Amino acid sequence: MSTPFTHAMAGEWNKIFSVTADKTDFDQYQKLELELATKVLENLGYILDATQVHTGGERFVMSGYKLVLTGINKQRRKVVIKFSSHPAGREEIKHEHFVSTSLQQLDFAAHSFAAPTEFEFRDTTNHTFRAVEYVEEKTPMPTLPTTEQFFLALRAFEVQSGLHATTSSHIKKVNKIFGLATAKDYLRATDAYATYITDSKLASSITNTLKQAKEMLHQHTDTIRQYTGFLTHTDFAPHNVRLVDGELYLLDQTSLHFGNKHESWARFINYMYLYNTTLAQYLITYTRDNKSPEEYQSLRLMQLYKLIYLLAFYVGSHQRTSGNHQQLSAARLQFWSEILTAVQSDQAPEQKLIDTYKTTRNKLRDKDEKVRQRALGQL
Amino acid sequence: MKILIATALFPPDIAPPAPYVKELAARLSTNHDVRVLCYGTIPETVEEVPIDVIPKRHFAWFRLWLFTRTLFTLTRRHDVVLIQNAPSTELPAAFVGLFYKQKLQLQMSDQKVVSTGWRNFLHRFTCKRITCIVDTPLPKDRPEIIPFADYPSEAFAAYEKSWEQHLALLSTHFNTV
């Protein structure tokens, strides 16, 4: 089967179907990569932080063969550096550089958003790295009152939907840089993820729900198509948003593509079921009360799509891990299966389900992952 | 009365005047037969309002030609054609106006359209081929219902009143046809 069309979708696809290393392999890769990165960056005047929080924990199941490092550059500016000598990791970093430089040139944007300043980008014969400004928030989004988070989220959604590729000239411009995710791409990916989940037999309790969710997506292809062509962030979550002095920053630009407008909303709302159920419900209610029935339907469809992806991701994670990591993947499969059932029925998930899962998750997470999550502002 | 609304933007487009045009079509359809001609892919539906769509993905001149052809055909079947201002609607209107000037009204619903250079020339050219320019103030934006706030009853009352006034003013233009 051919891979999904856009770089962002391919990134998600690869996290399930192309990552084959287990933790031991990854640790070995990371050790060698870190040695190389340290040597290269220190020669260029960077000082890396003694503790690198983004190299530990569960990074190995999602990393994509690149390092995310923090430090300071020669000008004493705090930086985030993505570094890789692996072909896939290098490709991702190059793409992010390309997207970042191209985004500001799109002349049909109704709104604009900020991106961290790129201080340095190097693509040599054996490695690639990109050093960008570390955007520090005085008050991370999850610490804001829920009502403020609500308005911040809406603002971020509005900024993304201000870029809408409709005409042939828009499409030509964005296709080269981001790719254009079509309704067919979403359905193709859904079918592949659903088959992967079913074949694994790890989520047998939701076979029917999965089938119904898939059918719902297929039956409403036109609604998915109706809202494609919008800039959307496939991993829109608090750790990829920064509000600094009134300026909104969207991070991780490899996750940007032109697709269904509600893909980023869906990712955010699904995420918030776990971290702030009230906010998730506010956003759903807001959409139902203020947007057209088609928009609300599109949001629900994207929620289903993102949940099916998440389940496929944790199936893959379960197969590549052992011990506590594997038990954690199993717990996640159970949890997100219940969320899929709730969303499929247009119901709010029960708080008891969320609390039970969080207790299990916190017991099973290792120390490094807890540190990483704290750094991401999620603990 | 049969009214055709020709517009460059219609939801899911988000830029003004897309939301206004959709609401206008819905409200006018309570008393008139309304049809919409727009550019797009799959427009949001409005009950009782058929919508003709010219795909935006075609090359510019081809879609302009398709819009002109459809506008010409539909104008014959309608009493009033309300053209929402934009270069991509005004150029077709200028052509159709050669034949059906008395039916065409140009509504200045998009305040952001910049009329300089060739756009200004096109706009002046089109104005000679329409029966009138409708420059009534637009109604207030629909108030938002915020889940954790009180229902904005007063804001909705003001919104409805602004629409009543707006439609009353528009009707005076329709009645001149």
XYZ file of C-alpha atoms in Angstrom:
556
model
C 0.000 0.000 0.000
C 1.319 3.481 -0.855
C 2.086 5.797 2.047
C -0.084 8.825 2.877
C 0.490 11.889 0.861
C 1.703 14.698 3.095
C 4.938 14.802 5.065
C 2.996 15.261 8.320
C 0.807 12.233 7.617
C 3.843 10.224 6.517
C 5.471 11.113 9.832
C 2.513 9.676 11.728
C 2.391 6.616 9.444
C 6.101 5.943 9.944
C 5.761 6.076 13.728
C 3.580 2.988 13.424
C 4.835 1.081 10.401
C 8.476 2.036 10.011
C 9.844 2.153 13.526
C 11.224 -1.278 14.210
C 13.862 -0.690 16.872
C 13.255 -1.730 20.432
C 14.506 0.212 23.423
C 17.911 -1.444 23.447
C 18.528 -0.595 19.792
C 17.313 2.915 20.353
C 19.436 3.454 23.439
C 22.468 2.341 21.455
C 21.571 4.667 18.570
C 20.992 7.531 20.972
C 24.305 7.025 22.771
C 26.282 7.174 19.527
C 24.210 10.039 18.177
C 24.689 12.038 21.357
C 28.458 11.542 21.190
C 28.513 12.810 17.610
C 26.117 15.679 18.330
C 28.100 16.809 21.362
C 31.352 16.822 19.381
C 29.859 18.707 16.409
C 27.906 21.256 18.438
C 30.635 21.993 20.950
C 33.039 22.632 18.066
C 30.572 25.232 16.810
C 30.431 26.969 20.163
C 27.232 25.479 21.588
C 27.089 24.509 25.253
C 24.649 21.672 25.799
C 22.676 21.401 29.021
C 24.079 18.794 31.388
C 20.675 17.139 31.671
C 18.896 16.458 28.398
C 15.277 15.802 29.331
C 14.109 15.036 25.791
C 16.387 12.065 25.272
C 14.955 9.807 27.929
C 11.696 8.245 28.918
C 9.324 7.179 26.172
C 11.024 9.263 23.552
C 12.280 6.025 21.980
C 8.827 4.956 20.818
C 8.175 8.203 19.004
C 11.476 9.855 18.363
C 12.104 9.108 14.703
C 15.863 8.795 14.985
C 16.756 12.320 15.881
C 17.852 14.010 19.065
C 16.132 16.993 20.605
C 18.694 18.813 22.703
C 18.705 22.007 24.717
C 21.595 24.343 25.375
C 22.955 27.795 24.622
C 24.639 29.092 21.491
C 27.694 31.335 21.084
C 25.504 34.420 21.546
C 24.353 32.984 24.904
C 20.818 32.480 23.592
C 18.919 29.483 24.861
C 18.281 27.071 21.970
C 16.535 23.862 21.063
C 18.592 21.776 18.672
C 17.316 18.919 16.540
C 20.193 16.751 15.409
C 20.433 13.597 13.344
C 22.859 11.516 11.328
C 20.113 8.994 10.435
C 18.546 9.449 6.952
C 14.972 9.581 8.278
C 15.855 11.991 11.070
C 17.826 14.202 8.695
C 14.921 14.305 6.265
C 12.602 15.431 9.043
C 14.916 18.208 10.167
C 15.425 19.407 6.591
C 11.672 19.414 6.068
C 11.114 21.448 9.201
C 13.675 23.991 8.012
C 11.978 24.159 4.605
C 8.508 24.554 6.119
C 9.633 27.216 8.531
C 11.225 29.338 5.797
C 8.297 28.812 3.414
C 5.463 29.472 5.840
C 6.066 33.173 6.167
C 6.015 33.544 2.383
C 2.457 32.328 1.909
C 0.631 35.407 0.715
C -2.927 34.201 1.239
C -2.859 34.011 5.022
C -5.707 35.783 6.785
C -3.829 35.614 10.083
C -0.248 35.044 11.029
C 1.509 33.296 13.832
C 5.018 33.370 15.132
C 7.608 30.667 14.846
C 10.796 30.313 16.866
C 13.695 32.070 15.146
C 16.000 29.682 13.400
C 19.544 30.569 14.472
C 21.389 27.946 12.501
C 20.715 25.172 10.026
C 23.437 22.870 8.754
C 23.165 19.952 6.382
C 26.561 18.314 5.910
C 27.617 15.007 4.393
C 27.036 13.054 7.586
C 24.599 14.989 9.762
C 21.918 17.640 9.838
C 20.939 19.944 12.638
C 18.734 22.903 13.252
C 19.049 25.266 16.193
C 16.055 27.428 17.008
C 15.189 29.914 19.683
C 13.928 28.343 22.893
C 10.550 29.987 23.388
C 9.977 30.219 27.082
C 6.535 30.795 28.470
C 6.087 32.539 31.781
C 2.803 30.680 32.251
C 2.519 27.448 30.271
C -0.883 26.823 28.790
C -1.888 23.952 31.135
C -1.370 26.237 34.151
C -3.762 28.888 32.860
C -7.389 28.906 34.029
C -9.526 26.665 31.810
C -11.445 29.642 30.451
C -8.203 31.257 29.274
C -7.019 27.994 27.753
C -10.336 27.869 25.883
C -9.795 31.270 24.270
C -6.141 30.524 23.549
C -7.099 27.295 21.800
C -9.750 29.089 19.740
C -7.222 31.704 18.766
C -4.769 29.047 17.633
C -7.491 27.292 15.604
C -8.466 30.592 14.007
C -4.875 31.324 13.060
C -4.522 27.942 11.360
C -7.804 28.209 9.489
C -6.723 31.633 8.232
C -4.603 29.725 5.738
C -7.012 28.090 3.321
C -5.703 26.778 0.026
C -8.576 26.868 -2.438
C -7.433 28.060 -5.843
C -5.128 26.227 -8.213
C -2.320 28.709 -7.483
C -2.671 28.281 -3.689
C -2.654 24.517 -4.084
C 0.435 24.594 -6.276
C 2.290 26.647 -3.668
C 1.374 24.562 -0.652
C 1.614 21.154 -2.295
C 5.363 21.477 -2.774
C 6.025 22.469 0.813
C 3.407 20.822 2.988
C 1.437 18.478 0.807
C -2.338 18.467 0.645
C -4.156 15.774 2.597
C -7.307 14.754 0.780
C -10.352 12.902 2.085
C -9.042 9.799 0.303
C -5.752 10.065 2.205
C -7.587 10.198 5.530
C -9.653 7.162 4.604
C -6.672 5.232 3.307
C -4.778 5.890 6.526
C -7.834 5.018 8.646
C -8.289 1.694 6.865
C -4.633 0.791 7.322
C -4.618 1.743 11.008
C -7.885 -0.104 11.673
C -6.617 -3.260 9.953
C -3.383 -3.077 11.945
C -5.323 -2.764 15.199
C -7.711 -5.602 14.356
C -4.927 -7.925 13.174
C -2.968 -7.369 16.387
C -5.877 -8.759 18.452
C -4.832 -6.375 21.232
C -8.069 -4.411 21.129
C -10.656 -7.132 20.427
C -13.224 -5.501 22.720
C -13.662 -2.619 20.284
C -13.809 -4.499 17.005
C -17.394 -3.366 16.443
C -16.767 0.230 17.535
C -13.730 0.376 15.273
C -15.789 -0.967 12.378
C -18.555 1.583 13.017
C -16.063 4.430 13.297
C -14.452 3.403 10.016
C -17.854 3.166 8.325
C -18.830 6.577 9.643
C -15.700 8.083 8.109
C -16.387 6.408 4.775
C -20.048 7.441 4.759
C -19.147 11.067 5.324
C -16.274 11.432 2.873
C -17.844 14.608 1.507
C -17.861 16.236 4.932
C -14.179 15.430 5.383
C -13.524 16.831 1.922
C -15.617 19.930 2.597
C -13.150 21.124 5.244
C -9.849 20.121 3.643
C -7.390 22.643 2.291
C -6.825 24.346 5.643
C -3.497 24.630 7.433
C -3.727 22.178 10.279
C -1.308 20.939 12.926
C -1.486 17.168 13.248
C 0.002 17.222 16.759
C -1.756 20.237 18.196
C -1.289 19.979 21.961
C -0.183 22.404 24.701
C 3.469 21.389 24.314
C 3.394 22.682 20.723
C 1.823 26.048 21.535
C 3.435 28.991 23.249
C 1.933 32.348 24.125
C 4.640 34.907 24.752
C 3.855 38.606 25.182
C 0.589 38.193 23.309
C 2.291 36.445 20.379
C 1.147 32.930 19.522
C 3.849 30.419 18.575
C 3.180 27.075 16.857
C 6.044 24.637 17.381
C 6.955 21.396 15.616
C 6.304 22.596 12.118
C 6.918 19.158 10.600
C 3.426 18.410 11.882
C 1.872 21.141 9.740
C 0.092 20.267 6.540
C -2.916 21.379 4.541
C -5.690 19.016 5.405
C -8.960 18.905 7.240
C -9.393 21.998 9.389
C -10.646 19.988 12.355
C -7.719 17.585 12.512
C -5.874 19.900 14.905
C -9.048 20.607 16.886
C -9.638 16.853 17.182
C -6.096 16.110 18.316
C -6.371 18.849 20.952
C -9.797 17.814 22.220
C -8.865 14.125 22.399
C -5.716 15.104 24.295
C -7.752 17.252 26.672
C -10.006 14.314 27.569
C -7.009 13.185 29.564
C -5.660 16.459 30.922
C -8.658 18.781 31.160
C -11.975 17.141 30.361
C -13.843 20.382 31.062
C -11.884 22.168 28.340
C -12.553 19.339 25.902
C -16.279 19.600 26.601
C -16.220 23.395 26.306
C -14.691 23.155 22.833
C -17.195 20.535 21.683
C -20.125 22.540 23.039
C -18.755 25.712 21.469
C -18.555 24.001 18.058
C -22.070 22.592 18.371
C -23.541 25.947 19.426
C -21.713 28.269 17.072
C -20.704 26.380 13.957
C -22.695 24.712 11.202
C -23.885 21.082 11.556
C -21.358 20.136 8.865
C -18.506 21.587 10.916
C -19.572 19.733 14.017
C -19.785 16.533 11.986
C -16.315 17.157 10.525
C -14.914 17.625 14.028
C -16.391 14.334 15.204
C -15.042 12.528 12.154
C -11.559 13.888 12.780
C -11.789 12.873 16.419
C -12.503 9.328 15.304
C -9.632 9.456 12.807
C -7.135 10.688 15.413
C -8.300 8.111 17.959
C -7.899 5.279 15.465
C -4.389 6.549 14.718
C -3.611 6.696 18.441
C -4.786 3.144 18.976
C -2.623 1.941 16.071
C 0.309 3.819 17.569
C -0.093 2.081 20.910
C -0.481 -1.301 19.217
C 2.914 -0.686 17.634
C 4.322 0.545 20.912
C 3.027 -2.583 22.680
C 4.758 -4.793 20.135
C 8.116 -3.032 20.481
C 8.286 -2.772 24.253
C 8.440 -5.003 27.279
C 7.941 -4.827 31.043
C 6.328 -1.658 32.368
C 6.427 0.064 28.978
C 4.398 -2.743 27.472
C 1.931 -2.768 30.344
C 1.582 0.987 29.917
C 0.860 0.525 26.201
C -1.796 -2.060 27.099
C -3.368 0.351 29.598
C -3.355 3.062 26.956
C -5.006 0.792 24.425
C -7.746 0.044 26.926
C -8.191 3.713 27.829
C -8.273 5.105 24.296
C -10.585 2.300 23.200
C -13.084 3.505 25.807
C -12.639 7.070 24.586
C -13.295 5.937 21.011
C -16.506 4.254 22.167
C -17.597 7.448 23.945
C -16.799 9.713 20.973
C -18.461 7.296 18.533
C -21.634 7.611 20.634
C -21.253 11.402 20.927
C -20.937 11.072 24.699
C -18.506 12.612 27.174
C -16.066 10.069 28.646
C -16.577 9.237 32.307
C -14.260 10.960 34.747
C -13.837 7.687 36.660
C -12.329 6.067 33.559
C -9.839 8.937 33.192
C -8.823 8.910 36.857
C -8.319 5.131 36.890
C -6.148 5.295 33.790
C -4.035 8.155 35.199
C -3.354 6.190 38.381
C -2.209 3.185 36.353
C -0.147 5.355 34.018
C 1.634 7.168 36.826
C 2.558 3.864 38.477
C 3.999 2.477 35.258
C 5.867 5.532 33.955
C 9.605 5.482 34.579
C 11.511 8.304 36.280
C 12.987 9.666 32.994
C 9.568 9.883 31.393
C 8.173 11.739 34.394
C 10.993 14.264 34.084
C 10.309 14.597 30.339
C 6.589 15.115 30.928
C 7.331 17.764 33.542
C 9.538 19.541 31.016
C 6.670 19.400 28.527
C 4.426 20.950 31.170
C 2.171 17.934 31.372
C 2.699 16.950 34.994
C -39.267 37.447 -5.933
C -36.460 35.335 -7.380
C -33.125 36.486 -6.045
C -29.705 35.252 -7.097
C -26.736 35.990 -4.846
C -23.410 35.793 -6.680
C -20.440 35.635 -4.383
C -16.733 34.875 -4.454
C -16.767 33.552 -0.893
C -19.144 31.181 0.885
C -18.635 28.909 3.899
C -16.559 26.862 4.547
C -14.587 29.914 3.448
C -14.072 31.864 6.636
C -13.089 35.291 5.349
C -15.766 37.985 5.229
C -18.257 38.208 3.647
C -18.704 34.403 3.514
C -20.624 34.036 6.825
C -22.706 37.128 6.008
C -23.697 35.786 2.575
C -24.816 32.457 4.038
C -26.944 34.208 6.650
C -28.321 36.596 3.995
C -29.357 33.680 1.794
C -31.053 31.957 4.724
C -32.988 35.050 5.804
C -34.017 36.169 2.329
C -35.285 32.652 1.562
C -38.066 33.043 4.140
C -39.813 35.483 1.801
C -38.214 34.927 -1.583
C -36.876 32.183 -3.849
C -33.164 32.454 -3.347
C -30.281 30.815 -5.166
C -26.561 31.216 -4.594
C -23.776 31.126 -7.164
C -20.341 30.850 -5.622
C -16.828 29.597 -6.092
C -15.784 26.695 -3.880
C -15.759 22.943 -3.524
C -18.533 21.769 -1.227
C -20.395 24.766 0.220
C -22.236 24.579 3.513
C -25.918 23.985 2.995
C -28.733 26.466 3.524
C -32.208 25.059 3.815
C -34.385 25.760 0.761
C -31.497 27.502 -1.034
C -29.931 25.769 -4.051
C -26.252 26.549 -4.481
C -24.325 26.443 -7.752
C -20.599 25.999 -7.260
C -17.779 26.858 -9.611
C -14.748 24.805 -8.545
C -11.914 27.042 -7.415
C -9.346 24.479 -8.370
C -9.714 25.239 -12.043
C -7.268 27.676 -13.562
C -8.251 31.292 -13.002
C -9.460 32.189 -16.477
C -11.356 28.947 -16.905
C -13.208 29.314 -13.615
C -13.928 32.937 -14.442
C -15.425 31.850 -17.736
C -17.512 29.132 -16.025
C -18.775 31.640 -13.469
C -19.677 34.119 -16.211
C -21.515 31.502 -18.216
C -23.466 30.277 -15.195
C -24.209 33.837 -14.054
C -25.566 34.646 -17.495
C -27.815 31.573 -17.519
C -29.091 32.130 -13.991
C -29.638 35.868 -14.399
C -32.244 35.195 -17.072
C -34.268 33.159 -14.534
C -34.085 35.627 -11.623
C -35.608 39.012 -10.881
C -32.705 40.422 -8.900
C -29.044 39.470 -8.955
C -27.112 40.621 -5.928
C -23.407 40.609 -6.814
C -21.113 40.586 -3.786
C -18.165 42.818 -4.627
C -14.906 41.108 -5.599
C -12.917 41.088 -8.847
C -13.933 37.451 -9.530
C -17.630 38.359 -9.462
C -17.477 41.871 -10.869
C -15.799 40.863 -14.119
C -18.520 38.295 -14.932
C -21.124 40.830 -13.803
C -19.698 43.419 -16.176
C -20.250 41.024 -19.073
C -23.733 39.936 -17.989
C -24.602 43.576 -17.382
C -24.313 44.201 -21.104
C -27.536 42.187 -21.450
C -29.293 42.322 -18.082
C -28.202 45.574 -16.473
C -31.591 46.227 -14.891
C -31.388 43.051 -12.800
C -27.881 43.477 -11.421
C -27.137 45.145 -8.096
C -23.623 45.364 -6.701
C -23.461 44.939 -2.952
C -20.373 46.247 -1.173
C -20.231 43.467 1.427
C -16.471 42.970 1.411
C -14.991 46.107 2.905
C -11.480 44.717 2.595
C -11.430 44.463 -1.186
C -8.840 46.971 -2.242
C -9.896 49.072 -5.174
C -6.635 50.313 -6.575
C -4.973 49.838 -9.931
C -6.692 47.368 -12.207
C -9.208 46.430 -9.499
C -10.376 50.032 -9.370
C -10.683 50.127 -13.140
C -12.680 46.875 -13.112
C -14.911 48.157 -10.343
C -15.697 51.396 -12.211
C -16.244 49.427 -15.419
C -18.692 47.099 -13.640
C -20.534 49.967 -11.961
C -21.550 51.213 -15.399
C -23.208 47.860 -16.123
C -25.331 47.447 -13.034
C -28.493 49.125 -11.947
C -27.352 50.222 -8.504
C -24.758 49.894 -5.805
C -26.036 48.570 -2.522
C -23.869 50.006 0.205
C -26.039 49.464 3.256
C -24.191 48.853 6.497
C -23.810 45.180 7.241
C -25.557 43.642 10.247
C -23.681 42.912 13.464
C -21.674 39.690 13.648
C -23.532 36.794 15.206
C -22.795 36.729 18.954
C -20.877 33.728 20.185
C -22.360 31.360 22.717
C -19.578 30.691 25.189
C -20.151 27.444 27.140
C -19.185 28.880 30.535
C -20.824 32.291 30.130
C -24.426 33.428 30.308
C -26.397 33.133 27.110
C -25.905 36.490 25.336
C -29.622 37.366 25.097
C -29.095 41.092 24.733
C -26.441 40.636 22.072
C -28.727 38.294 20.138
C -31.593 40.768 20.386
C -29.332 43.488 18.962
C -28.133 41.051 16.276
C -31.689 40.225 15.209
C -32.620 43.900 15.160
C -29.592 44.713 12.971
C -30.694 42.040 10.534
C -34.252 43.362 10.439
C -32.960 46.818 9.623
C -30.519 45.465 7.060
C -33.154 43.437 5.225
C -35.561 46.361 5.259
C -32.926 48.544 3.596
C -32.076 45.831 1.069
C -35.741 45.453 0.189
C -35.924 49.084 -0.846
C -33.324 48.273 -3.490
C -35.170 45.149 -4.638
C -38.366 47.105 -4.993
C -36.753 49.449 -7.490
C -36.354 46.554 -9.938
